[in-house]
Amino acid sequence: TYIIAQPCVDLKDRACVDECPVDCIYEGDRMLYIQPDECVDCGACEPVCPVEAIYYEDDTPDKWADYYKVNVEFFNLL
Ligand code: SF4
């Protein structure tokens, strides 16, 4: 799955939402989240994010590694 990391917090540009073919990017209070069970790993969202907040899970920078859990927990999947 792809995940959304810290640069999205308090920004929520939403460019990714328009690109996602399966509408699996959801809006929370402070950031957007990707539903991991719905994401089809197409990668369409990643390049359109103006702040590079989106990463394939294994490519997430170490400083934002916790954001995998942040995305999953938003959907109560843990
Ligand atoms: Fe949606 Fe594709 Fe991004 Fe997954 S990788 S969130 S399916 S646009």
CSV table of N, CA and C and ligand atoms in Angstrom, one decimal:
chain,number,residue,atom,x,y,z
A,1,THR,N,0.8,-1.2,0.0
A,1,THR,CA,0.0,0.0,0.0
A,1,THR,C,0.9,1.3,0.0
A,2,TYR,N,0.3,2.3,-0.5
A,2,TYR,CA,0.9,3.6,-0.3
A,2,TYR,C,0.4,4.2,1.0
A,3,ILE,N,1.2,5.2,1.5
A,3,ILE,CA,0.8,5.8,2.8
A,3,ILE,C,1.0,7.3,2.7
A,4,ILE,N,0.4,8.0,3.5
A,4,ILE,CA,0.5,9.5,3.6
A,4,ILE,C,1.3,9.9,4.8
A,5,ALA,N,2.3,10.7,4.7
A,5,ALA,CA,3.1,11.0,5.9
A,5,ALA,C,3.0,12.5,6.3
A,6,GLN,N,3.9,12.9,7.2
A,6,GLN,CA,3.8,14.2,7.9
A,6,GLN,C,3.6,15.4,7.1
A,7,PRO,N,4.1,15.5,5.9
A,7,PRO,CA,3.9,16.8,5.2
A,7,PRO,C,2.5,17.1,4.9
A,8,CYS,N,1.6,16.2,5.0
A,8,CYS,CA,0.2,16.4,4.7
A,8,CYS,C,-0.5,17.1,5.9
A,9,VAL,N,0.1,16.9,7.1
A,9,VAL,CA,-0.6,17.4,8.3
A,9,VAL,C,-0.8,18.9,8.2
A,10,ASP,N,-2.1,19.3,8.5
A,10,ASP,CA,-2.5,20.7,8.4
A,10,ASP,C,-2.4,21.3,7.0
A,11,LEU,N,-2.3,20.5,6.0
A,11,LEU,CA,-2.2,21.0,4.6
A,11,LEU,C,-3.4,20.5,3.8
A,12,LYS,N,-3.5,19.2,3.7
A,12,LYS,CA,-4.6,18.5,3.0
A,12,LYS,C,-4.8,19.2,1.6
A,13,ASP,N,-3.8,19.1,0.8
A,13,ASP,CA,-3.9,19.7,-0.6
A,13,ASP,C,-5.0,19.1,-1.4
A,14,ARG,N,-5.2,17.8,-1.2
A,14,ARG,CA,-6.2,17.0,-1.9
A,14,ARG,C,-6.0,16.7,-3.4
A,15,ALA,N,-4.9,17.1,-3.9
A,15,ALA,CA,-4.6,16.7,-5.3
A,15,ALA,C,-4.7,15.2,-5.5
A,16,CYS,N,-4.2,14.5,-4.6
A,16,CYS,CA,-4.2,13.0,-4.6
A,16,CYS,C,-5.6,12.4,-4.7
A,17,VAL,N,-6.5,13.0,-4.0
A,17,VAL,CA,-7.9,12.5,-4.0
A,17,VAL,C,-8.4,12.4,-5.4
A,18,ASP,N,-8.1,13.5,-6.2
A,18,ASP,CA,-8.7,13.5,-7.6
A,18,ASP,C,-8.0,12.5,-8.5
A,19,GLU,N,-6.8,12.0,-8.2
A,19,GLU,CA,-6.1,11.1,-9.0
A,19,GLU,C,-6.4,9.6,-8.7
A,20,CYS,N,-6.8,9.3,-7.5
A,20,CYS,CA,-7.0,7.9,-7.0
A,20,CYS,C,-8.2,7.3,-7.8
A,21,PRO,N,-7.9,6.2,-8.5
A,21,PRO,CA,-8.9,5.5,-9.3
A,21,PRO,C,-9.9,4.7,-8.5
A,22,VAL,N,-9.6,4.4,-7.3
A,22,VAL,CA,-10.5,3.6,-6.4
A,22,VAL,C,-11.0,4.4,-5.2
A,23,ASP,N,-10.8,5.7,-5.2
A,23,ASP,CA,-11.3,6.6,-4.1
A,23,ASP,C,-11.0,6.0,-2.7
A,24,CYS,N,-9.7,5.7,-2.5
A,24,CYS,CA,-9.4,5.1,-1.2
A,24,CYS,C,-8.6,6.1,-0.3
A,25,ILE,N,-8.6,7.4,-0.7
A,25,ILE,CA,-8.0,8.4,0.1
A,25,ILE,C,-9.1,9.2,0.9
A,26,TYR,N,-9.0,9.2,2.2
A,26,TYR,CA,-10.0,9.7,3.0
A,26,TYR,C,-9.5,10.9,3.8
A,27,GLU,N,-10.4,11.8,4.2
A,27,GLU,CA,-10.0,13.0,4.9
A,27,GLU,C,-10.3,12.9,6.4
A,28,GLY,N,-9.2,13.2,7.2
A,28,GLY,CA,-9.4,13.2,8.6
A,28,GLY,C,-9.3,14.7,9.1
A,29,ASP,N,-9.2,14.9,10.4
A,29,ASP,CA,-9.2,16.3,10.9
A,29,ASP,C,-8.0,17.1,10.4
A,30,ARG,N,-6.8,16.4,10.4
A,30,ARG,CA,-5.6,17.2,10.1
A,30,ARG,C,-4.8,16.7,8.9
A,31,MET,N,-5.2,15.5,8.4
A,31,MET,CA,-4.5,15.0,7.2
A,31,MET,C,-5.4,14.1,6.4
A,32,LEU,N,-4.9,13.6,5.3
A,32,LEU,CA,-5.5,12.7,4.5
A,32,LEU,C,-4.9,11.3,4.8
A,33,TYR,N,-5.7,10.2,4.6
A,33,TYR,CA,-5.2,8.9,4.9
A,33,TYR,C,-5.6,8.0,3.7
A,34,ILE,N,-4.7,7.0,3.5
A,34,ILE,CA,-5.0,6.0,2.5
A,34,ILE,C,-5.4,4.7,3.1
A,35,GLN,N,-6.5,4.2,2.7
A,35,GLN,CA,-7.1,2.9,3.2
A,35,GLN,C,-6.3,1.8,2.6
A,36,PRO,N,-5.5,1.1,3.4
A,36,PRO,CA,-4.5,0.1,2.8
A,36,PRO,C,-5.2,-1.1,2.2
A,37,ASP,N,-6.4,-1.5,2.6
A,37,ASP,CA,-7.0,-2.6,2.0
A,37,ASP,C,-7.7,-2.3,0.6
A,38,GLU,N,-7.9,-1.0,0.4
A,38,GLU,CA,-8.5,-0.5,-0.9
A,38,GLU,C,-7.5,-0.1,-1.9
A,39,CYS,N,-6.3,0.4,-1.4
A,39,CYS,CA,-5.3,0.9,-2.3
A,39,CYS,C,-4.8,-0.2,-3.2
A,40,VAL,N,-4.7,0.1,-4.5
A,40,VAL,CA,-4.3,-1.0,-5.5
A,40,VAL,C,-2.9,-0.7,-6.0
A,41,ASP,N,-2.1,0.1,-5.2
A,41,ASP,CA,-0.7,0.4,-5.5
A,41,ASP,C,-0.4,0.9,-6.9
A,42,CYS,N,-1.3,1.7,-7.4
A,42,CYS,CA,-1.1,2.2,-8.8
A,42,CYS,C,-0.1,3.3,-8.9
A,43,GLY,N,0.1,4.0,-7.7
A,43,GLY,CA,1.1,5.0,-7.7
A,43,GLY,C,0.7,6.4,-8.3
A,44,ALA,N,-0.5,6.5,-8.7
A,44,ALA,CA,-1.0,7.7,-9.3
A,44,ALA,C,-1.0,8.9,-8.4
A,45,CYS,N,-1.2,8.7,-7.1
A,45,CYS,CA,-1.3,9.8,-6.2
A,45,CYS,C,0.1,10.4,-5.9
A,46,GLU,N,1.1,9.6,-5.9
A,46,GLU,CA,2.4,10.0,-5.4
A,46,GLU,C,3.0,11.3,-6.1
A,47,PRO,N,3.1,11.3,-7.4
A,47,PRO,CA,3.7,12.4,-8.1
A,47,PRO,C,2.9,13.7,-8.0
A,48,VAL,N,1.6,13.6,-7.7
A,48,VAL,CA,0.8,14.9,-7.8
A,48,VAL,C,0.8,15.6,-6.4
A,49,CYS,N,1.3,14.9,-5.4
A,49,CYS,CA,1.3,15.6,-4.1
A,49,CYS,C,2.4,16.7,-4.1
A,50,PRO,N,2.0,18.0,-3.8
A,50,PRO,CA,2.9,19.1,-3.9
A,50,PRO,C,3.9,19.1,-2.9
A,51,VAL,N,3.8,18.4,-1.8
A,51,VAL,CA,4.7,18.4,-0.7
A,51,VAL,C,5.4,17.0,-0.5
A,52,GLU,N,5.2,16.1,-1.4
A,52,GLU,CA,5.8,14.8,-1.4
A,52,GLU,C,5.5,14.1,0.0
A,53,ALA,N,4.3,14.0,0.3
A,53,ALA,CA,3.8,13.4,1.5
A,53,ALA,C,3.5,11.9,1.3
A,54,ILE,N,3.4,11.4,0.0
A,54,ILE,CA,3.0,10.1,-0.3
A,54,ILE,C,4.1,9.2,-0.7
A,55,TYR,N,4.1,8.0,-0.1
A,55,TYR,CA,5.2,7.0,-0.4
A,55,TYR,C,4.6,5.6,-0.4
A,56,TYR,N,5.3,4.8,-1.3
A,56,TYR,CA,5.0,3.3,-1.2
A,56,TYR,C,5.5,2.9,0.2
A,57,GLU,N,4.8,2.0,0.9
A,57,GLU,CA,5.1,1.7,2.3
A,57,GLU,C,6.6,1.4,2.5
A,58,ASP,N,7.3,0.6,1.6
A,58,ASP,CA,8.7,0.3,1.9
A,58,ASP,C,9.6,1.4,1.5
A,59,ASP,N,9.1,2.4,0.9
A,59,ASP,CA,10.0,3.5,0.5
A,59,ASP,C,9.8,4.8,1.4
A,60,THR,N,9.1,4.6,2.4
A,60,THR,CA,8.8,5.8,3.3
A,60,THR,C,10.1,6.1,4.0
A,61,PRO,N,10.5,7.4,4.1
A,61,PRO,CA,11.7,7.8,4.8
A,61,PRO,C,11.6,7.4,6.3
A,62,ASP,N,12.8,7.0,6.8
A,62,ASP,CA,12.8,6.4,8.2
A,62,ASP,C,12.1,7.4,9.2
A,63,LYS,N,12.3,8.7,9.0
A,63,LYS,CA,11.8,9.6,10.0
A,63,LYS,C,10.2,9.6,10.0
A,64,TRP,N,9.6,9.1,8.9
A,64,TRP,CA,8.2,9.0,8.9
A,64,TRP,C,7.6,7.6,8.9
A,65,ALA,N,8.5,6.7,9.3
A,65,ALA,CA,8.1,5.2,9.3
A,65,ALA,C,6.8,5.0,10.1
A,66,ASP,N,6.6,5.8,11.2
A,66,ASP,CA,5.4,5.6,12.0
A,66,ASP,C,4.1,5.9,11.2
A,67,TYR,N,4.2,6.5,10.1
A,67,TYR,CA,3.0,6.9,9.4
A,67,TYR,C,2.3,5.7,8.7
A,68,TYR,N,3.0,4.6,8.6
A,68,TYR,CA,2.3,3.4,8.1
A,68,TYR,C,1.2,3.1,9.1
A,69,LYS,N,1.6,3.1,10.4
A,69,LYS,CA,0.7,2.8,11.4
A,69,LYS,C,-0.4,3.8,11.6
A,70,VAL,N,0.0,5.1,11.4
A,70,VAL,CA,-1.0,6.2,11.4
A,70,VAL,C,-2.1,6.0,10.4
A,71,ASN,N,-1.7,5.6,9.2
A,71,ASN,CA,-2.8,5.4,8.2
A,71,ASN,C,-3.6,4.2,8.5
A,72,VAL,N,-3.0,3.1,8.9
A,72,VAL,CA,-3.8,1.9,9.2
A,72,VAL,C,-4.7,2.1,10.4
A,73,GLU,N,-4.2,2.8,11.4
A,73,GLU,CA,-5.0,2.9,12.6
A,73,GLU,C,-6.2,3.9,12.4
A,74,PHE,N,-6.1,4.8,11.4
A,74,PHE,CA,-7.2,5.7,11.2
A,74,PHE,C,-8.4,4.9,10.8
A,75,PHE,N,-8.2,3.7,10.1
A,75,PHE,CA,-9.3,2.9,9.7
A,75,PHE,C,-9.6,1.8,10.6
A,76,ASN,N,-9.0,1.8,11.8
A,76,ASN,CA,-9.2,0.8,12.9
A,76,ASN,C,-8.9,-0.6,12.3
A,77,LEU,N,-7.8,-0.7,11.6
A,77,LEU,CA,-7.4,-2.0,11.0
A,77,LEU,C,-6.4,-2.7,11.9
A,78,LEU,N,-6.0,-2.1,13.0
A,78,LEU,CA,-5.0,-2.9,13.8
A,78,LEU,C,-5.7,-3.4,15.0
B,1,SF4,FE1,-5.1,5.4,-4.8
B,1,SF4,FE2,-3.3,4.4,-6.4
B,1,SF4,FE3,-2.6,6.2,-4.5
B,1,SF4,FE4,-3.3,3.7,-3.8
B,1,SF4,S1,-1.5,4.3,-5.0
B,1,SF4,S2,-4.0,5.6,-2.9
B,1,SF4,S3,-4.9,3.3,-5.4
B,1,SF4,S4,-3.9,6.6,-6.3
